[in-house]
Coordinates of C-alpha atoms and ligand atoms in Angstrom, one line a residue:
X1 CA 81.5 114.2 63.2
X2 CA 82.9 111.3 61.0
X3 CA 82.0 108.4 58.9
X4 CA 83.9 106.5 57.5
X5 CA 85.3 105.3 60.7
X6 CA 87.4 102.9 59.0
X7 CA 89.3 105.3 57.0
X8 CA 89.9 107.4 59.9
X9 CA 91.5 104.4 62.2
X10 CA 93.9 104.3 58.7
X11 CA 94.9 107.8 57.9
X12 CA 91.8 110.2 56.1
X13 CA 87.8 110.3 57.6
X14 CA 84.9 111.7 55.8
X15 CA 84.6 114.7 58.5
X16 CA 81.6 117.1 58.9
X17 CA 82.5 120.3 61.4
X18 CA 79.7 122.2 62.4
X19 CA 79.3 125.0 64.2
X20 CA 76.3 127.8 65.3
X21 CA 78.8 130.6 64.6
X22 CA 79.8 131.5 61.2
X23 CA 82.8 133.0 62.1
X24 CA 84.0 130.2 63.7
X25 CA 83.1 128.0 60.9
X26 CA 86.1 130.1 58.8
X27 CA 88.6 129.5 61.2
X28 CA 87.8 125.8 60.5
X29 CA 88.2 126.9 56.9
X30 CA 91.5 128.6 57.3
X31 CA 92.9 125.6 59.8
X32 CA 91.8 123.1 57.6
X33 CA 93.6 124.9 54.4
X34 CA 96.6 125.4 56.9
X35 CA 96.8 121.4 57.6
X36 CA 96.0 120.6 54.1
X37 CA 93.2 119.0 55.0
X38 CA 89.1 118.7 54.1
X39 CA 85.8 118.7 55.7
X40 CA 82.4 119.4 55.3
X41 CA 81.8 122.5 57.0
X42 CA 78.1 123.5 58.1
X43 CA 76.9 126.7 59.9
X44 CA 73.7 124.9 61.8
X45 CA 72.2 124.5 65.5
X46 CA 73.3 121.2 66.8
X47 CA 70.2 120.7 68.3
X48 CA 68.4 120.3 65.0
X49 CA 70.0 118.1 62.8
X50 CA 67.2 118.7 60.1
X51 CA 69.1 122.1 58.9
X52 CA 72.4 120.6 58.1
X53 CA 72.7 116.8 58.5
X54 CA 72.2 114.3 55.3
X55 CA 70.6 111.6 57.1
X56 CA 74.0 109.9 56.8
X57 CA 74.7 108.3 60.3
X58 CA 78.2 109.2 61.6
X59 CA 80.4 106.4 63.3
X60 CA 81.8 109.1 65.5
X61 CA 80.7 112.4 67.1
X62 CA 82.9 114.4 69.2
X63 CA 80.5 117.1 70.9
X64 CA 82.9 119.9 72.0
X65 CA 80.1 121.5 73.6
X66 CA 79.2 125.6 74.7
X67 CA 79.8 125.7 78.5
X68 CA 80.4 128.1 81.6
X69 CA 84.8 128.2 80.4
X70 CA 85.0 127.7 84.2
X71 CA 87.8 125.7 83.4
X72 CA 89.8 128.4 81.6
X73 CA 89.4 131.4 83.9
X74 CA 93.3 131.8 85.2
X75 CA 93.7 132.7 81.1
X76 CA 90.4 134.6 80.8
X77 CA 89.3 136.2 84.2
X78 CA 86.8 138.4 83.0
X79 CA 84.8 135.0 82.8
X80 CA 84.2 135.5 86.5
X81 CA 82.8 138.6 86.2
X82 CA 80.7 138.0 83.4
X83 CA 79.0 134.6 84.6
X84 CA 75.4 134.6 86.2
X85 CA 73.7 132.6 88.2
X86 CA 71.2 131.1 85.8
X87 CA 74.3 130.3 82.9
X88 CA 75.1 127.2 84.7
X89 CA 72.0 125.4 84.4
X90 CA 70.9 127.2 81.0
X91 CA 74.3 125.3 79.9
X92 CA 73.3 122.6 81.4
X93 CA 70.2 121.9 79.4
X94 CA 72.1 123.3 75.6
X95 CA 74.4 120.9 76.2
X96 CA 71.9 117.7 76.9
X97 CA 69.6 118.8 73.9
X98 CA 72.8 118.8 71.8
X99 CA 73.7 115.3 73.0
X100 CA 70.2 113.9 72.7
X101 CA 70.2 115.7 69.1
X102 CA 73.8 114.3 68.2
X103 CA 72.7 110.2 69.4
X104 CA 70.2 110.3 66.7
X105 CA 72.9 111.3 63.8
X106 CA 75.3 108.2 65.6
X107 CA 75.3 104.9 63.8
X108 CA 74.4 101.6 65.8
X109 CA 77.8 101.1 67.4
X110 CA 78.8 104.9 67.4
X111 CA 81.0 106.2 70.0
X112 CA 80.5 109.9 71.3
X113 CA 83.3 112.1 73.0
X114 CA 81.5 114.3 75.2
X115 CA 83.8 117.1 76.2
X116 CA 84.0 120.4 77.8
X117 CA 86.2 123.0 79.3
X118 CA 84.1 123.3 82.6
X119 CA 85.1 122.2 86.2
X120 CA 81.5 122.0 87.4
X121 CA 80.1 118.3 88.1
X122 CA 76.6 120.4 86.6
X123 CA 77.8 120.8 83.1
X124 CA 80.1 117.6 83.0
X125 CA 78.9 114.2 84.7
X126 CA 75.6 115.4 85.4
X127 CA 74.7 115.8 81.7
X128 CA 76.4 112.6 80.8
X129 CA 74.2 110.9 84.1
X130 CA 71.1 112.6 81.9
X131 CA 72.1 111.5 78.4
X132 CA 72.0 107.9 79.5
X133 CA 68.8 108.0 81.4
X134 CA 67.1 109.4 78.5
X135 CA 68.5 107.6 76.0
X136 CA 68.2 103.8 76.7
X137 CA 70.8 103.2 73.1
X138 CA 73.4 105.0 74.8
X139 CA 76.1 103.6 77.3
X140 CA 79.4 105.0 79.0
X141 CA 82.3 103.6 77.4
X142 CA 85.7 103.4 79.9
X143 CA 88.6 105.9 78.4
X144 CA 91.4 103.8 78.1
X145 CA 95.1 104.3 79.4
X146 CA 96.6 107.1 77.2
X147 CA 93.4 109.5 77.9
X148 CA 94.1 109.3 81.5
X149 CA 96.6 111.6 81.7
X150 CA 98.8 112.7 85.1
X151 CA 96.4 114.3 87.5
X152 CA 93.1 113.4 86.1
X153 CA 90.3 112.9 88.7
X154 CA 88.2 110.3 87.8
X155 CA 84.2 111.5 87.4
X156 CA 82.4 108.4 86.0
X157 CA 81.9 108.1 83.6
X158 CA 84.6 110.4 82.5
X159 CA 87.8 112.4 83.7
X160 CA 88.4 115.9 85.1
X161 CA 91.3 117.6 84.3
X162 CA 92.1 120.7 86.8
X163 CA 94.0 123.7 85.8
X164 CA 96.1 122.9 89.4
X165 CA 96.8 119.4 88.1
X166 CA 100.2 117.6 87.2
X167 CA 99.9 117.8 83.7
X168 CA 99.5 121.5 83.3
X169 CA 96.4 121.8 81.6
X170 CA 93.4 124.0 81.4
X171 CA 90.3 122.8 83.6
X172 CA 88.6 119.9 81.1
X173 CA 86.1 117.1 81.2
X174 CA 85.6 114.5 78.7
X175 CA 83.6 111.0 78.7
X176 CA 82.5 108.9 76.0
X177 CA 79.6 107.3 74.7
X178 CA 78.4 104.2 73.0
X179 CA 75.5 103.5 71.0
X180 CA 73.5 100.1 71.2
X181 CA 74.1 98.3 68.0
X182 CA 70.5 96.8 68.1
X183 CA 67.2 97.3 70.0
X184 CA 66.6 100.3 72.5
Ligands
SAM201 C1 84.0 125.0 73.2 S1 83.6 125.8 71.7 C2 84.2 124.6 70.5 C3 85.5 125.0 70.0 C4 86.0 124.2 68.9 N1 86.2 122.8 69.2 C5 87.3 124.8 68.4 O1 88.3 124.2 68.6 O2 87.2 125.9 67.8 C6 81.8 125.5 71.6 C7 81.3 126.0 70.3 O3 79.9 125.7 70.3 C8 79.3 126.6 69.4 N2 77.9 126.5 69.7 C9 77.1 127.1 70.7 N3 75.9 126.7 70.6 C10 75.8 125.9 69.5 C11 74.7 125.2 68.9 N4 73.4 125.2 69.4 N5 74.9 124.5 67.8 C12 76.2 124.4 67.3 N6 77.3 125.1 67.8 C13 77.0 125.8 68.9 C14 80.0 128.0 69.8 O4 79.8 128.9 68.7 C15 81.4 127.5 70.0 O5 82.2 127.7 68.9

């Protein structure tokens, strides 16, 4: 999550990294140290801003969200096995309350890069399909040229990448956001 938008377009953001998992939060710690670079790290629930968020709006959110991994199972198999009918949709419904919670931190004018590493329309367009309709601010924004990368399917209102595409990669979505700058 950034603000200071300007700064980052120029070299240097004021970052804030937040993640449920403390653990994960000191990776960030020990990457960021690595790379010689700073953030505001929070341990928090994304779906409640209240616990960790200033009330400073961000011009940028990118929402790497928790989902199924179906899109990285031919480097973790045991994915398949450990899936269950009912994780799909329970995704599902994280990831829209963490998009619904993350539009209310975006300033007027904010973008939002939705993104996960699923292959399944449920998880990917489908929640974008339900950000929108519940949140009349909130627009899809076209990725331009250097996001669409060799192979990527097009799922409005973002892209699917498939681990049997041309450019090699794990199975990926991602679509962005904008917020209105006035009104609804
Ligand atoms: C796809 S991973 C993000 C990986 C991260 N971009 C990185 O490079 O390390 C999804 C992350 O969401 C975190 N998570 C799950 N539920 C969450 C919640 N309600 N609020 C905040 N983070 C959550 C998980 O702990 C996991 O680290």
């Amino acid at each position: 999550m950034v603000t200071n938008g300007d700064r980052l377009r120029g070299g240097g953001a004021d970052v804030t990294a937040l993640d449920v998992d403390a653990a994960r939060v000191a990776l960030i710690a020990e990457n960021l140290q690595r790379l010689s670079r700073t953030a505001r790290l929070c341990v928090g629930d994304a779906r409640d801003p209240a616990t960790f968020w200033d009330g400073v709006p961000f011009e940028r959110i990118l929402v790497d969200a928790p989902c199924s991994s179906t899109g990285v199972i031919r480097r973790h198999p045991d994915i398949k096995l450990l899936r269950r009918p009912g994780d799909v949709p329970a995704f599902a419904a994280m990831q829209l309350a963490i998009l619904r919670a993350a539009v209310t931190m975006l300033s007027p004018g904010g973008r939002m890069l939705y993104s996960t590493c699923s292959v399944l329309r449920e998880e990917n367009e489908r929640v974008v399909a339900a950000l929108i309709a519940a949140e009349p601010s909130m627009r899809p924004v076209a990725l331009p040229a250097p996001w669409r990368v060799p192979g990527a399917i097009e799922q409005a209102p973002g892209v699917q990448l498939l681990p049997s595409g041309a450019a090699g990669t794990d199975g990926f979505y991602y679509a962005c956001v904008e917020k209105a700058t006035t009104g609804s």
